[in-house]
Amino acid sequence: MREFGGRILMPSDPDWEAARHVWNLMIDRRPAMIVRPRHAADVQAAVNFAREQRLPLAIRGGAHGVAGTGTCDEGLVIDFSSMKAITVDAATRTARAEPGVKWTEFDAATQAHGLATTGGTVGDTGIAGLTLGGGFGWLGGALGMAVDNLLGADVVLADGRLVRASVDDDSDLFWALRGGGGNFGVVTSFEYRLHAIGPMIVGGMALYPYSAAHDVLNFYGALLKTAPDPLTAAAVLLTGPDGHKACAIACAYAGPINEGQKAVRPIKEFGSPVMDVIGPMPYLAQQAMLDQAAPPGMRNYWKAEFIDGLTHGFIDTWVDAYSGVVSPMSYLLLFPIHGVAARVARDATAFPLRGGIHVGIYGQWKRGEADEPNVTWVRDTWKRITPFAAGGLAVNEIGADEGRDRVRQAYGTNYARLARLKAKYDPTNLFRLNANIEPAPV
């Protein structure tokens, strides 16, 4: 790759072992080479090289994906850890960011101007993968998903061309990028719409004893039916630092402090929490609140679904399933798509999940602990809740052992259009190390 101006890492390099690993320690792959581009031209050179040499090609943004698609065996990895530029235009309320940026970095840059956009609940997550897969976040009810705030992207296509995708420039590609994952090209720059959020918001968490879990989840289900758009609330079954199981409601209000305090009052007045830290806090603290729920250096195995709402049968199954959890670091999450995010048409972007509750089963355990019992617990829990599933799942939560049927399920009726666009932009399926959309036959 004579045209490549970034860094090229080979297995003989002293930094190789650290460079080849990704966030999920269950993934242990050995690429032939890792390249760290500095600008879009380097990405073009890497894509051309992988295509011409017929190498498997993996794209690594934040490396946070549970399926480990940011690496590969015997192929080329484009690692964006050296492309982390962020430019904020406070006057137009927009930001441009390169694909190596993580949400904690993006939030810090935009909050310097009192601005933010929907992006993640764990700061270590990369902006690239989360955005391209849809993009949950605490601001979703008020502002929509991350893809709903994406204004444009610079993209290197499978043939090596660098193009601009937006509503006005290659709108088909722009539609596909907003939820279609890494299937259509390598994004070298994202442009986001920003909003006046922070520096203080109302947010936080209330923690309840596990014996109250049924009551808490029944209350939570009712809360979701009446919550105003700016109030996003999640429910978690987890194990506390004291080793005891617990149930929590975590929330954020994307609006004025006085309105937020009124909106969270029902939560603060409910039950007998063992801890209640819901109140005014810096937006950056809210964004970092769940960082310890997904620490680096862990083994991870996840499953996900969507449900329309909380029924007594689901709640009973959910609470009973967590009673048998193996690792104290594993947890069960319910996160809604509501408000503005839910009022976007299902076919307006490639991301089709416009309403309902994301159901996340997150198995996490330490290096050296047995995989089998933890994986079995996740799979058994998933099997138990599938009778309540409404169809669809978050594409970013598709595991390494899940195939094309789950990808089709994630995209629903949007899949056929995505497959046609895949045939247009990547007919040889160069970008296949992802939740892969296969090119439609021509």
GROMACS .gro file of C-alpha atoms in nm:
model
  442
    1MET     CA    1   0.000   0.000   0.000
    2ARG     CA    2   0.237   0.270  -0.124
    3GLU     CA    3  -0.033   0.536  -0.105
    4PHE     CA    4  -0.100   0.466   0.264
    5GLY     CA    5   0.027   0.738   0.497
    6GLY     CA    6  -0.087   0.600   0.830
    7ARG     CA    7   0.060   0.323   1.043
    8ILE     CA    8   0.074  -0.040   0.934
    9LEU     CA    9   0.099  -0.305   1.206
   10MET     CA   10   0.214  -0.660   1.135
   11PRO     CA   11   0.231  -0.967   1.365
   12SER     CA   12   0.603  -0.902   1.417
   13ASP     CA   13   0.534  -0.554   1.557
   14PRO     CA   14   0.591  -0.519   1.936
   15ASP     CA   15   0.248  -0.352   1.970
   16TRP     CA   16   0.070  -0.630   1.782
   17GLU     CA   17  -0.084  -0.821   2.073
   18ALA     CA   18  -0.243  -0.509   2.221
   19ALA     CA   19  -0.353  -0.390   1.878
   20ARG     CA   20  -0.529  -0.708   1.769
   21HIS     CA   21  -0.761  -0.738   2.071
   22VAL     CA   22  -1.109  -0.588   2.087
   23TRP     CA   23  -1.333  -0.494   2.380
   24ASN     CA   24  -1.510  -0.832   2.412
   25LEU     CA   25  -1.249  -1.080   2.534
   26MET     CA   26  -1.452  -1.372   2.399
   27ILE     CA   27  -1.331  -1.261   2.056
   28ASP     CA   28  -0.975  -1.378   1.984
   29ARG     CA   29  -0.886  -1.336   1.617
   30ARG     CA   30  -0.559  -1.298   1.431
   31PRO     CA   31  -0.562  -1.064   1.133
   32ALA     CA   32  -0.283  -1.057   0.876
   33MET     CA   33  -0.239  -0.682   0.923
   34ILE     CA   34  -0.388  -0.382   1.100
   35VAL     CA   35  -0.377  -0.036   0.946
   36ARG     CA   36  -0.440   0.292   1.125
   37PRO     CA   37  -0.537   0.559   0.872
   38ARG     CA   38  -0.490   0.930   0.932
   39HIS     CA   39  -0.732   1.060   0.671
   40ALA     CA   40  -0.981   0.949   0.407
   41ALA     CA   41  -0.717   0.890   0.140
   42ASP     CA   42  -0.557   0.627   0.365
   43VAL     CA   43  -0.894   0.456   0.397
   44GLN     CA   44  -0.931   0.451   0.018
   45ALA     CA   45  -0.587   0.291  -0.012
   46ALA     CA   46  -0.673   0.025   0.247
   47VAL     CA   47  -1.008  -0.060   0.088
   48ASN     CA   48  -0.849  -0.086  -0.256
   49PHE     CA   49  -0.573  -0.310  -0.121
   50ALA     CA   50  -0.819  -0.543   0.056
   51ARG     CA   51  -1.036  -0.567  -0.254
   52GLU     CA   52  -0.747  -0.629  -0.493
   53GLN     CA   53  -0.581  -0.886  -0.265
   54ARG     CA   54  -0.916  -1.048  -0.183
   55LEU     CA   55  -0.856  -1.013   0.189
   56PRO     CA   56  -1.129  -1.026   0.453
   57LEU     CA   57  -1.184  -0.664   0.561
   58ALA     CA   58  -1.286  -0.562   0.915
   59ILE     CA   59  -1.366  -0.205   1.019
   60ARG     CA   60  -1.293  -0.098   1.376
   61GLY     CA   61  -1.433   0.222   1.521
   62GLY     CA   62  -1.467   0.201   1.898
   63ALA     CA   63  -1.409  -0.179   1.897
   64HIS     CA   64  -1.703  -0.208   2.137
   65GLY     CA   65  -1.922  -0.443   1.933
   66VAL     CA   66  -2.013  -0.764   2.112
   67ALA     CA   67  -1.984  -0.972   1.794
   68GLY     CA   68  -1.622  -0.869   1.745
   69THR     CA   69  -1.667  -0.757   1.384
   70GLY     CA   70  -1.390  -0.502   1.434
   71THR     CA   71  -1.137  -0.778   1.376
   72CYS     CA   72  -1.092  -1.090   1.164
   73ASP     CA   73  -0.870  -1.389   1.095
   74GLU     CA   74  -0.611  -1.367   0.814
   75GLY     CA   75  -0.744  -1.039   0.683
   76LEU     CA   76  -0.700  -0.662   0.701
   77VAL     CA   77  -0.834  -0.449   0.987
   78ILE     CA   78  -0.890  -0.076   0.937
   79ASP     CA   79  -0.847   0.059   1.291
   80PHE     CA   80  -0.969   0.419   1.332
   81SER     CA   81  -0.804   0.485   1.667
   82SER     CA   82  -0.588   0.755   1.502
   83MET     CA   83  -0.883   0.938   1.343
   84LYS     CA   84  -1.051   1.122   1.631
   85ALA     CA   85  -1.098   1.481   1.510
   86ILE     CA   86  -1.413   1.664   1.628
   87THR     CA   87  -1.526   2.003   1.495
   88VAL     CA   88  -1.822   2.181   1.655
   89ASP     CA   89  -1.998   2.472   1.485
   90ALA     CA   90  -2.199   2.633   1.762
   91ALA     CA   91  -2.360   2.884   1.525
   92THR     CA   92  -2.516   2.618   1.303
   93ARG     CA   93  -2.547   2.364   1.585
   94THR     CA   94  -2.367   2.095   1.394
   95ALA     CA   95  -2.063   1.878   1.459
   96ARG     CA   96  -1.835   1.673   1.238
   97ALA     CA   97  -1.649   1.381   1.392
   98GLU     CA   98  -1.417   1.110   1.265
   99PRO     CA   99  -1.497   0.741   1.318
  100GLY     CA  100  -1.243   0.676   1.594
  101VAL     CA  101  -1.427   0.909   1.833
  102LYS     CA  102  -1.604   0.765   2.138
  103TRP     CA  103  -1.916   0.916   2.288
  104THR     CA  104  -1.739   1.040   2.599
  105GLU     CA  105  -1.509   1.243   2.373
  106PHE     CA  106  -1.788   1.365   2.148
  107ASP     CA  107  -2.003   1.470   2.445
  108ALA     CA  108  -1.718   1.662   2.606
  109ALA     CA  109  -1.656   1.854   2.282
  110THR     CA  110  -2.021   1.944   2.225
  111GLN     CA  111  -2.095   2.023   2.589
  112ALA     CA  112  -1.825   2.289   2.581
  113HIS     CA  113  -2.085   2.478   2.374
  114GLY     CA  114  -2.391   2.365   2.571
  115LEU     CA  115  -2.490   2.128   2.289
  116ALA     CA  116  -2.552   1.754   2.249
  117THR     CA  117  -2.711   1.492   2.028
  118THR     CA  118  -2.854   1.147   2.096
  119GLY     CA  119  -2.566   0.910   2.147
  120GLY     CA  120  -2.519   0.606   2.359
  121THR     CA  121  -2.555   0.522   2.726
  122VAL     CA  122  -2.197   0.401   2.777
  123GLY     CA  123  -1.925   0.657   2.707
  124ASP     CA  124  -1.667   0.405   2.586
  125THR     CA  125  -1.889   0.314   2.288
  126GLY     CA  126  -1.771   0.442   1.950
  127ILE     CA  127  -1.986   0.691   1.763
  128ALA     CA  128  -1.946   0.505   1.433
  129GLY     CA  129  -2.092   0.165   1.513
  130LEU     CA  130  -2.364   0.300   1.738
  131THR     CA  131  -2.481   0.557   1.484
  132LEU     CA  132  -2.474   0.323   1.185
  133GLY     CA  133  -2.680   0.069   1.381
  134GLY     CA  134  -2.952   0.316   1.485
  135GLY     CA  135  -2.828   0.472   1.807
  136PHE     CA  136  -3.012   0.446   2.138
  137GLY     CA  137  -2.955   0.721   2.392
  138TRP     CA  138  -3.101   0.918   2.680
  139LEU     CA  139  -3.214   1.197   2.445
  140GLY     CA  140  -3.410   0.970   2.211
  141GLY     CA  141  -3.757   1.061   2.334
  142ALA     CA  142  -3.695   1.431   2.281
  143LEU     CA  143  -3.461   1.428   1.982
  144GLY     CA  144  -3.493   1.091   1.807
  145MET     CA  145  -3.229   0.824   1.753
  146ALA     CA  146  -2.869   0.898   1.657
  147VAL     CA  147  -2.958   0.823   1.293
  148ASP     CA  148  -3.237   1.081   1.310
  149ASN     CA  149  -2.974   1.344   1.392
  150LEU     CA  150  -2.723   1.239   1.128
  151LEU     CA  151  -2.701   1.511   0.861
  152GLY     CA  152  -2.445   1.353   0.636
  153ALA     CA  153  -2.142   1.129   0.603
  154ASP     CA  154  -1.830   1.097   0.393
  155VAL     CA  155  -1.803   0.737   0.275
  156VAL     CA  156  -1.542   0.524   0.101
  157LEU     CA  157  -1.727   0.275  -0.120
  158ALA     CA  158  -1.618  -0.077  -0.213
  159ASP     CA  159  -1.467   0.049  -0.539
  160GLY     CA  160  -1.251   0.298  -0.349
  161ARG     CA  161  -1.443   0.615  -0.435
  162LEU     CA  162  -1.498   0.876  -0.163
  163VAL     CA  163  -1.852   1.013  -0.178
  164ARG     CA  164  -2.080   1.235   0.026
  165ALA     CA  165  -2.411   1.094   0.151
  166SER     CA  166  -2.691   1.320   0.274
  167VAL     CA  167  -3.051   1.403   0.192
  168ASP     CA  168  -2.925   1.605  -0.106
  169ASP     CA  169  -2.624   1.392  -0.201
  170ASP     CA  170  -2.682   1.025  -0.281
  171SER     CA  171  -2.996   0.998  -0.074
  172ASP     CA  172  -3.023   0.621  -0.130
  173LEU     CA  173  -2.686   0.566   0.034
  174PHE     CA  174  -2.777   0.807   0.313
  175TRP     CA  175  -3.098   0.613   0.379
  176ALA     CA  176  -2.904   0.286   0.396
  177LEU     CA  177  -2.633   0.423   0.626
  178ARG     CA  178  -2.891   0.529   0.884
  179GLY     CA  179  -2.928   0.188   1.042
  180GLY     CA  180  -2.766  -0.038   0.781
  181GLY     CA  181  -2.445  -0.080   0.978
  182GLY     CA  182  -2.115  -0.111   0.795
  183ASN     CA  183  -2.265  -0.286   0.494
  184PHE     CA  184  -2.239  -0.006   0.240
  185GLY     CA  185  -1.900   0.155   0.287
  186VAL     CA  186  -1.649   0.293   0.535
  187VAL     CA  187  -1.760   0.622   0.688
  188THR     CA  188  -1.466   0.860   0.736
  189SER     CA  189  -1.664   1.153   0.878
  190PHE     CA  190  -2.004   1.193   1.043
  191GLU     CA  191  -2.201   1.519   1.055
  192TYR     CA  192  -2.460   1.554   1.332
  193ARG     CA  193  -2.735   1.796   1.421
  194LEU     CA  194  -2.686   1.932   1.774
  195HIS     CA  195  -2.936   2.064   2.028
  196ALA     CA  196  -2.926   2.290   2.330
  197ILE     CA  197  -2.887   2.036   2.611
  198GLY     CA  198  -2.700   2.081   2.938
  199PRO     CA  199  -2.473   2.156   3.102
  200MET     CA  200  -2.724   2.042   3.368
  201ILE     CA  201  -3.016   1.806   3.322
  202VAL     CA  202  -3.239   1.604   3.553
  203GLY     CA  203  -3.135   1.241   3.558
  204GLY     CA  204  -2.996   0.960   3.768
  205MET     CA  205  -3.111   0.633   3.917
  206ALA     CA  206  -3.333   0.490   4.191
  207LEU     CA  207  -3.232   0.148   4.328
  208TYR     CA  208  -3.479  -0.093   4.491
  209PRO     CA  209  -3.439  -0.425   4.671
  210TYR     CA  210  -3.492  -0.729   4.450
  211SER     CA  211  -3.794  -0.830   4.656
  212ALA     CA  212  -3.970  -0.526   4.507
  213ALA     CA  213  -3.878  -0.608   4.145
  214HIS     CA  214  -4.230  -0.714   4.039
  215ASP     CA  215  -4.382  -0.395   4.181
  216VAL     CA  216  -4.109  -0.177   4.032
  217LEU     CA  217  -4.150  -0.325   3.684
  218ASN     CA  218  -4.529  -0.295   3.697
  219PHE     CA  219  -4.485   0.071   3.793
  220TYR     CA  220  -4.228   0.113   3.517
  221GLY     CA  221  -4.463  -0.030   3.255
  222ALA     CA  222  -4.732   0.218   3.356
  223LEU     CA  223  -4.479   0.504   3.360
  224LEU     CA  224  -4.383   0.439   2.997
  225LYS     CA  225  -4.744   0.487   2.888
  226THR     CA  226  -4.763   0.838   3.036
  227ALA     CA  227  -4.406   0.968   3.024
  228PRO     CA  228  -4.359   1.293   2.829
  229ASP     CA  229  -4.128   1.285   2.529
  230PRO     CA  230  -3.824   1.435   2.707
  231LEU     CA  231  -3.831   1.172   2.985
  232THR     CA  232  -3.648   0.854   2.890
  233ALA     CA  233  -3.649   0.584   3.156
  234ALA     CA  234  -3.481   0.243   3.157
  235ALA     CA  235  -3.529  -0.048   3.399
  236VAL     CA  236  -3.245  -0.275   3.502
  237LEU     CA  237  -3.212  -0.598   3.700
  238LEU     CA  238  -2.859  -0.607   3.835
  239THR     CA  239  -2.635  -0.710   4.121
  240GLY     CA  240  -2.520  -0.429   4.346
  241PRO     CA  241  -2.170  -0.373   4.483
  242ASP     CA  242  -2.280  -0.545   4.805
  243GLY     CA  243  -2.349  -0.865   4.611
  244HIS     CA  244  -2.727  -0.843   4.648
  245LYS     CA  245  -2.959  -0.846   4.348
  246ALA     CA  246  -3.154  -0.526   4.290
  247CYS     CA  247  -3.392  -0.352   4.052
  248ALA     CA  248  -3.332   0.000   3.925
  249ILE     CA  249  -3.498   0.272   3.724
  250ALA     CA  250  -3.253   0.500   3.547
  251CYS     CA  251  -3.379   0.811   3.372
  252ALA     CA  252  -3.297   1.140   3.206
  253TYR     CA  253  -3.508   1.444   3.118
  254ALA     CA  254  -3.396   1.633   2.806
  255GLY     CA  255  -3.537   1.973   2.894
  256PRO     CA  256  -3.553   2.251   3.153
  257ILE     CA  257  -3.460   2.156   3.510
  258ASN     CA  258  -3.793   2.265   3.661
  259GLU     CA  259  -3.989   2.059   3.408
  260GLY     CA  260  -3.759   1.764   3.464
  261GLN     CA  261  -3.808   1.771   3.838
  262LYS     CA  262  -4.184   1.754   3.787
  263ALA     CA  263  -4.153   1.473   3.533
  264VAL     CA  264  -3.941   1.250   3.759
  265ARG     CA  265  -4.156   1.309   4.068
  266PRO     CA  266  -4.361   0.989   4.016
  267ILE     CA  267  -4.038   0.788   4.019
  268LYS     CA  268  -3.905   0.961   4.329
  269GLU     CA  269  -4.234   0.909   4.511
  270PHE     CA  270  -4.267   0.541   4.423
  271GLY     CA  271  -4.186   0.263   4.669
  272SER     CA  272  -3.899   0.249   4.915
  273PRO     CA  273  -3.571   0.276   4.724
  274VAL     CA  274  -3.248   0.186   4.898
  275MET     CA  275  -3.084   0.463   4.696
  276ASP     CA  276  -3.224   0.759   4.504
  277VAL     CA  277  -2.982   0.984   4.316
  278ILE     CA  278  -3.233   1.126   4.068
  279GLY     CA  279  -3.205   1.501   4.040
  280PRO     CA  280  -3.015   1.781   3.866
  281MET     CA  281  -2.674   1.665   3.743
  282PRO     CA  282  -2.427   1.750   3.467
  283TYR     CA  283  -2.521   1.598   3.133
  284LEU     CA  284  -2.173   1.449   3.115
  285ALA     CA  285  -2.235   1.270   3.446
  286GLN     CA  286  -2.561   1.129   3.311
  287GLN     CA  287  -2.379   1.001   3.003
  288ALA     CA  288  -2.117   0.833   3.222
  289MET     CA  289  -2.366   0.686   3.471
  290LEU     CA  290  -2.372   0.337   3.320
  291ASP     CA  291  -2.006   0.318   3.218
  292GLN     CA  292  -1.931   0.063   3.489
  293ALA     CA  293  -2.206  -0.162   3.350
  294ALA     CA  294  -1.984  -0.242   3.049
  295PRO     CA  295  -1.620  -0.221   3.162
  296PRO     CA  296  -1.331  -0.323   2.937
  297GLY     CA  297  -1.147  -0.648   2.992
  298MET     CA  298  -1.457  -0.867   3.028
  299ARG     CA  299  -1.598  -1.167   2.845
  300ASN     CA  300  -1.938  -1.083   2.697
  301TYR     CA  301  -2.228  -1.277   2.548
  302TRP     CA  302  -2.556  -1.099   2.469
  303LYS     CA  303  -2.903  -1.160   2.331
  304ALA     CA  304  -3.172  -0.905   2.247
  305GLU     CA  305  -3.537  -0.876   2.144
  306PHE     CA  306  -3.815  -0.617   2.131
  307ILE     CA  307  -4.147  -0.624   2.315
  308ASP     CA  308  -4.453  -0.401   2.274
  309GLY     CA  309  -4.506  -0.354   2.646
  310LEU     CA  310  -4.470  -0.510   2.989
  311THR     CA  311  -4.721  -0.783   3.074
  312HIS     CA  312  -4.749  -0.969   3.402
  313GLY     CA  313  -4.627  -1.283   3.227
  314PHE     CA  314  -4.317  -1.113   3.092
  315ILE     CA  315  -4.236  -0.953   3.427
  316ASP     CA  316  -4.268  -1.285   3.610
  317THR     CA  317  -4.040  -1.455   3.358
  318TRP     CA  318  -3.788  -1.168   3.358
  319VAL     CA  319  -3.753  -1.151   3.735
  320ASP     CA  320  -3.734  -1.528   3.773
  321ALA     CA  321  -3.466  -1.549   3.502
  322TYR     CA  322  -3.240  -1.303   3.679
  323SER     CA  323  -3.279  -1.497   4.002
  324GLY     CA  324  -3.062  -1.765   3.841
  325VAL     CA  325  -2.794  -1.531   3.703
  326VAL     CA  326  -2.443  -1.677   3.711
  327SER     CA  327  -2.217  -1.370   3.712
  328PRO     CA  328  -2.282  -1.067   3.935
  329MET     CA  329  -2.169  -0.851   3.643
  330SER     CA  330  -2.451  -0.971   3.417
  331TYR     CA  331  -2.769  -0.766   3.396
  332LEU     CA  332  -3.105  -0.739   3.223
  333LEU     CA  333  -3.208  -0.410   3.061
  334LEU     CA  334  -3.533  -0.262   2.933
  335PHE     CA  335  -3.493   0.054   2.725
  336PRO     CA  336  -3.782   0.221   2.538
  337ILE     CA  337  -3.805   0.378   2.195
  338HIS     CA  338  -4.066   0.647   2.247
  339GLY     CA  339  -4.154   1.007   2.177
  340VAL     CA  340  -3.984   1.162   1.875
  341ALA     CA  341  -3.790   0.843   1.796
  342ALA     CA  342  -4.114   0.643   1.783
  343ARG     CA  343  -4.294   0.888   1.555
  344VAL     CA  344  -4.047   0.848   1.269
  345ALA     CA  345  -4.185   0.623   0.996
  346ARG     CA  346  -4.036   0.272   0.993
  347ASP     CA  347  -3.918   0.314   0.635
  348ALA     CA  348  -3.785   0.670   0.674
  349THR     CA  349  -3.442   0.527   0.756
  350ALA     CA  350  -3.296   0.178   0.736
  351PHE     CA  351  -3.346   0.152   1.114
  352PRO     CA  352  -3.705   0.022   1.146
  353LEU     CA  353  -3.761  -0.011   1.523
  354ARG     CA  354  -3.991   0.279   1.593
  355GLY     CA  355  -4.164   0.197   1.919
  356GLY     CA  356  -4.168  -0.065   2.189
  357ILE     CA  357  -3.909  -0.168   2.442
  358HIS     CA  358  -3.560  -0.301   2.375
  359VAL     CA  359  -3.494  -0.614   2.580
  360GLY     CA  360  -3.123  -0.670   2.647
  361ILE     CA  361  -2.976  -0.980   2.811
  362TYR     CA  362  -2.615  -0.896   2.892
  363GLY     CA  363  -2.390  -1.174   3.012
  364GLN     CA  364  -2.056  -1.047   3.145
  365TRP     CA  365  -1.789  -1.229   3.342
  366LYS     CA  366  -1.422  -1.202   3.422
  367ARG     CA  367  -1.131  -1.356   3.238
  368GLY     CA  368  -1.063  -1.703   3.377
  369GLU     CA  369  -1.426  -1.772   3.472
  370ALA     CA  370  -1.610  -2.046   3.286
  371ASP     CA  371  -1.789  -1.944   2.967
  372GLU     CA  372  -2.040  -2.226   2.944
  373PRO     CA  373  -2.264  -2.150   3.246
  374ASN     CA  374  -2.277  -1.779   3.160
  375VAL     CA  375  -2.357  -1.839   2.793
  376THR     CA  376  -2.620  -2.096   2.892
  377TRP     CA  377  -2.787  -1.848   3.128
  378VAL     CA  378  -2.812  -1.586   2.851
  379ARG     CA  379  -2.950  -1.837   2.599
  380ASP     CA  380  -3.199  -1.983   2.847
  381THR     CA  381  -3.321  -1.637   2.946
  382TRP     CA  382  -3.363  -1.544   2.580
  383LYS     CA  383  -3.559  -1.861   2.506
  384ARG     CA  384  -3.787  -1.790   2.801
  385ILE     CA  385  -3.877  -1.439   2.687
  386THR     CA  386  -3.910  -1.504   2.312
  387PRO     CA  387  -4.283  -1.590   2.346
  388PHE     CA  388  -4.334  -1.225   2.443
  389ALA     CA  389  -4.125  -1.084   2.155
  390ALA     CA  390  -4.288  -0.848   1.906
  391GLY     CA  391  -4.036  -0.909   1.628
  392GLY     CA  392  -3.728  -0.710   1.544
  393LEU     CA  393  -3.409  -0.651   1.741
  394ALA     CA  394  -3.132  -0.396   1.759
  395VAL     CA  395  -2.886  -0.488   1.485
  396ASN     CA  396  -2.587  -0.382   1.699
  397GLU     CA  397  -2.675  -0.654   1.948
  398ILE     CA  398  -2.666  -0.944   1.703
  399GLY     CA  399  -2.406  -1.190   1.831
  400ALA     CA  400  -2.123  -1.363   1.649
  401ASP     CA  401  -2.317  -1.692   1.654
  402GLU     CA  402  -2.636  -1.548   1.501
  403GLY     CA  403  -2.697  -1.573   1.129
  404ARG     CA  404  -2.886  -1.422   0.839
  405ASP     CA  405  -3.232  -1.490   0.983
  406ARG     CA  406  -3.160  -1.258   1.277
  407VAL     CA  407  -3.030  -0.991   1.040
  408ARG     CA  408  -3.350  -1.013   0.836
  409GLN     CA  409  -3.550  -0.996   1.160
  410ALA     CA  410  -3.362  -0.681   1.264
  411TYR     CA  411  -3.452  -0.497   0.944
  412GLY     CA  412  -3.802  -0.633   0.887
  413THR     CA  413  -3.970  -0.489   0.580
  414ASN     CA  414  -3.669  -0.265   0.511
  415TYR     CA  415  -3.448  -0.564   0.434
  416ALA     CA  416  -3.550  -0.600   0.067
  417ARG     CA  417  -3.457  -0.238  -0.013
  418LEU     CA  418  -3.131  -0.275   0.179
  419ALA     CA  419  -3.041  -0.587  -0.020
  420ARG     CA  420  -3.103  -0.402  -0.348
  421LEU     CA  421  -2.885  -0.111  -0.234
  422LYS     CA  422  -2.618  -0.355  -0.121
  423ALA     CA  423  -2.607  -0.490  -0.477
  424LYS     CA  424  -2.568  -0.131  -0.602
  425TYR     CA  425  -2.294  -0.014  -0.365
  426ASP     CA  426  -2.114  -0.338  -0.271
  427PRO     CA  427  -2.207  -0.607  -0.526
  428THR     CA  428  -1.920  -0.841  -0.424
  429ASN     CA  429  -2.000  -0.809  -0.053
  430LEU     CA  430  -1.655  -0.678   0.037
  431PHE     CA  431  -1.809  -0.531   0.353
  432ARG     CA  432  -1.938  -0.858   0.492
  433LEU     CA  433  -1.778  -0.876   0.837
  434ASN     CA  434  -2.079  -0.723   1.010
  435ALA     CA  435  -2.447  -0.801   1.057
  436ASN     CA  436  -2.436  -0.881   0.691
  437ILE     CA  437  -2.693  -0.784   0.432
  438GLU     CA  438  -2.630  -0.998   0.124
  439PRO     CA  439  -2.659  -0.829  -0.217
  440ALA     CA  440  -2.990  -0.897  -0.389
  441PRO     CA  441  -2.961  -1.104  -0.708
  442VAL     CA  442  -2.949  -0.888  -1.020
   0.00000   0.00000   0.00000
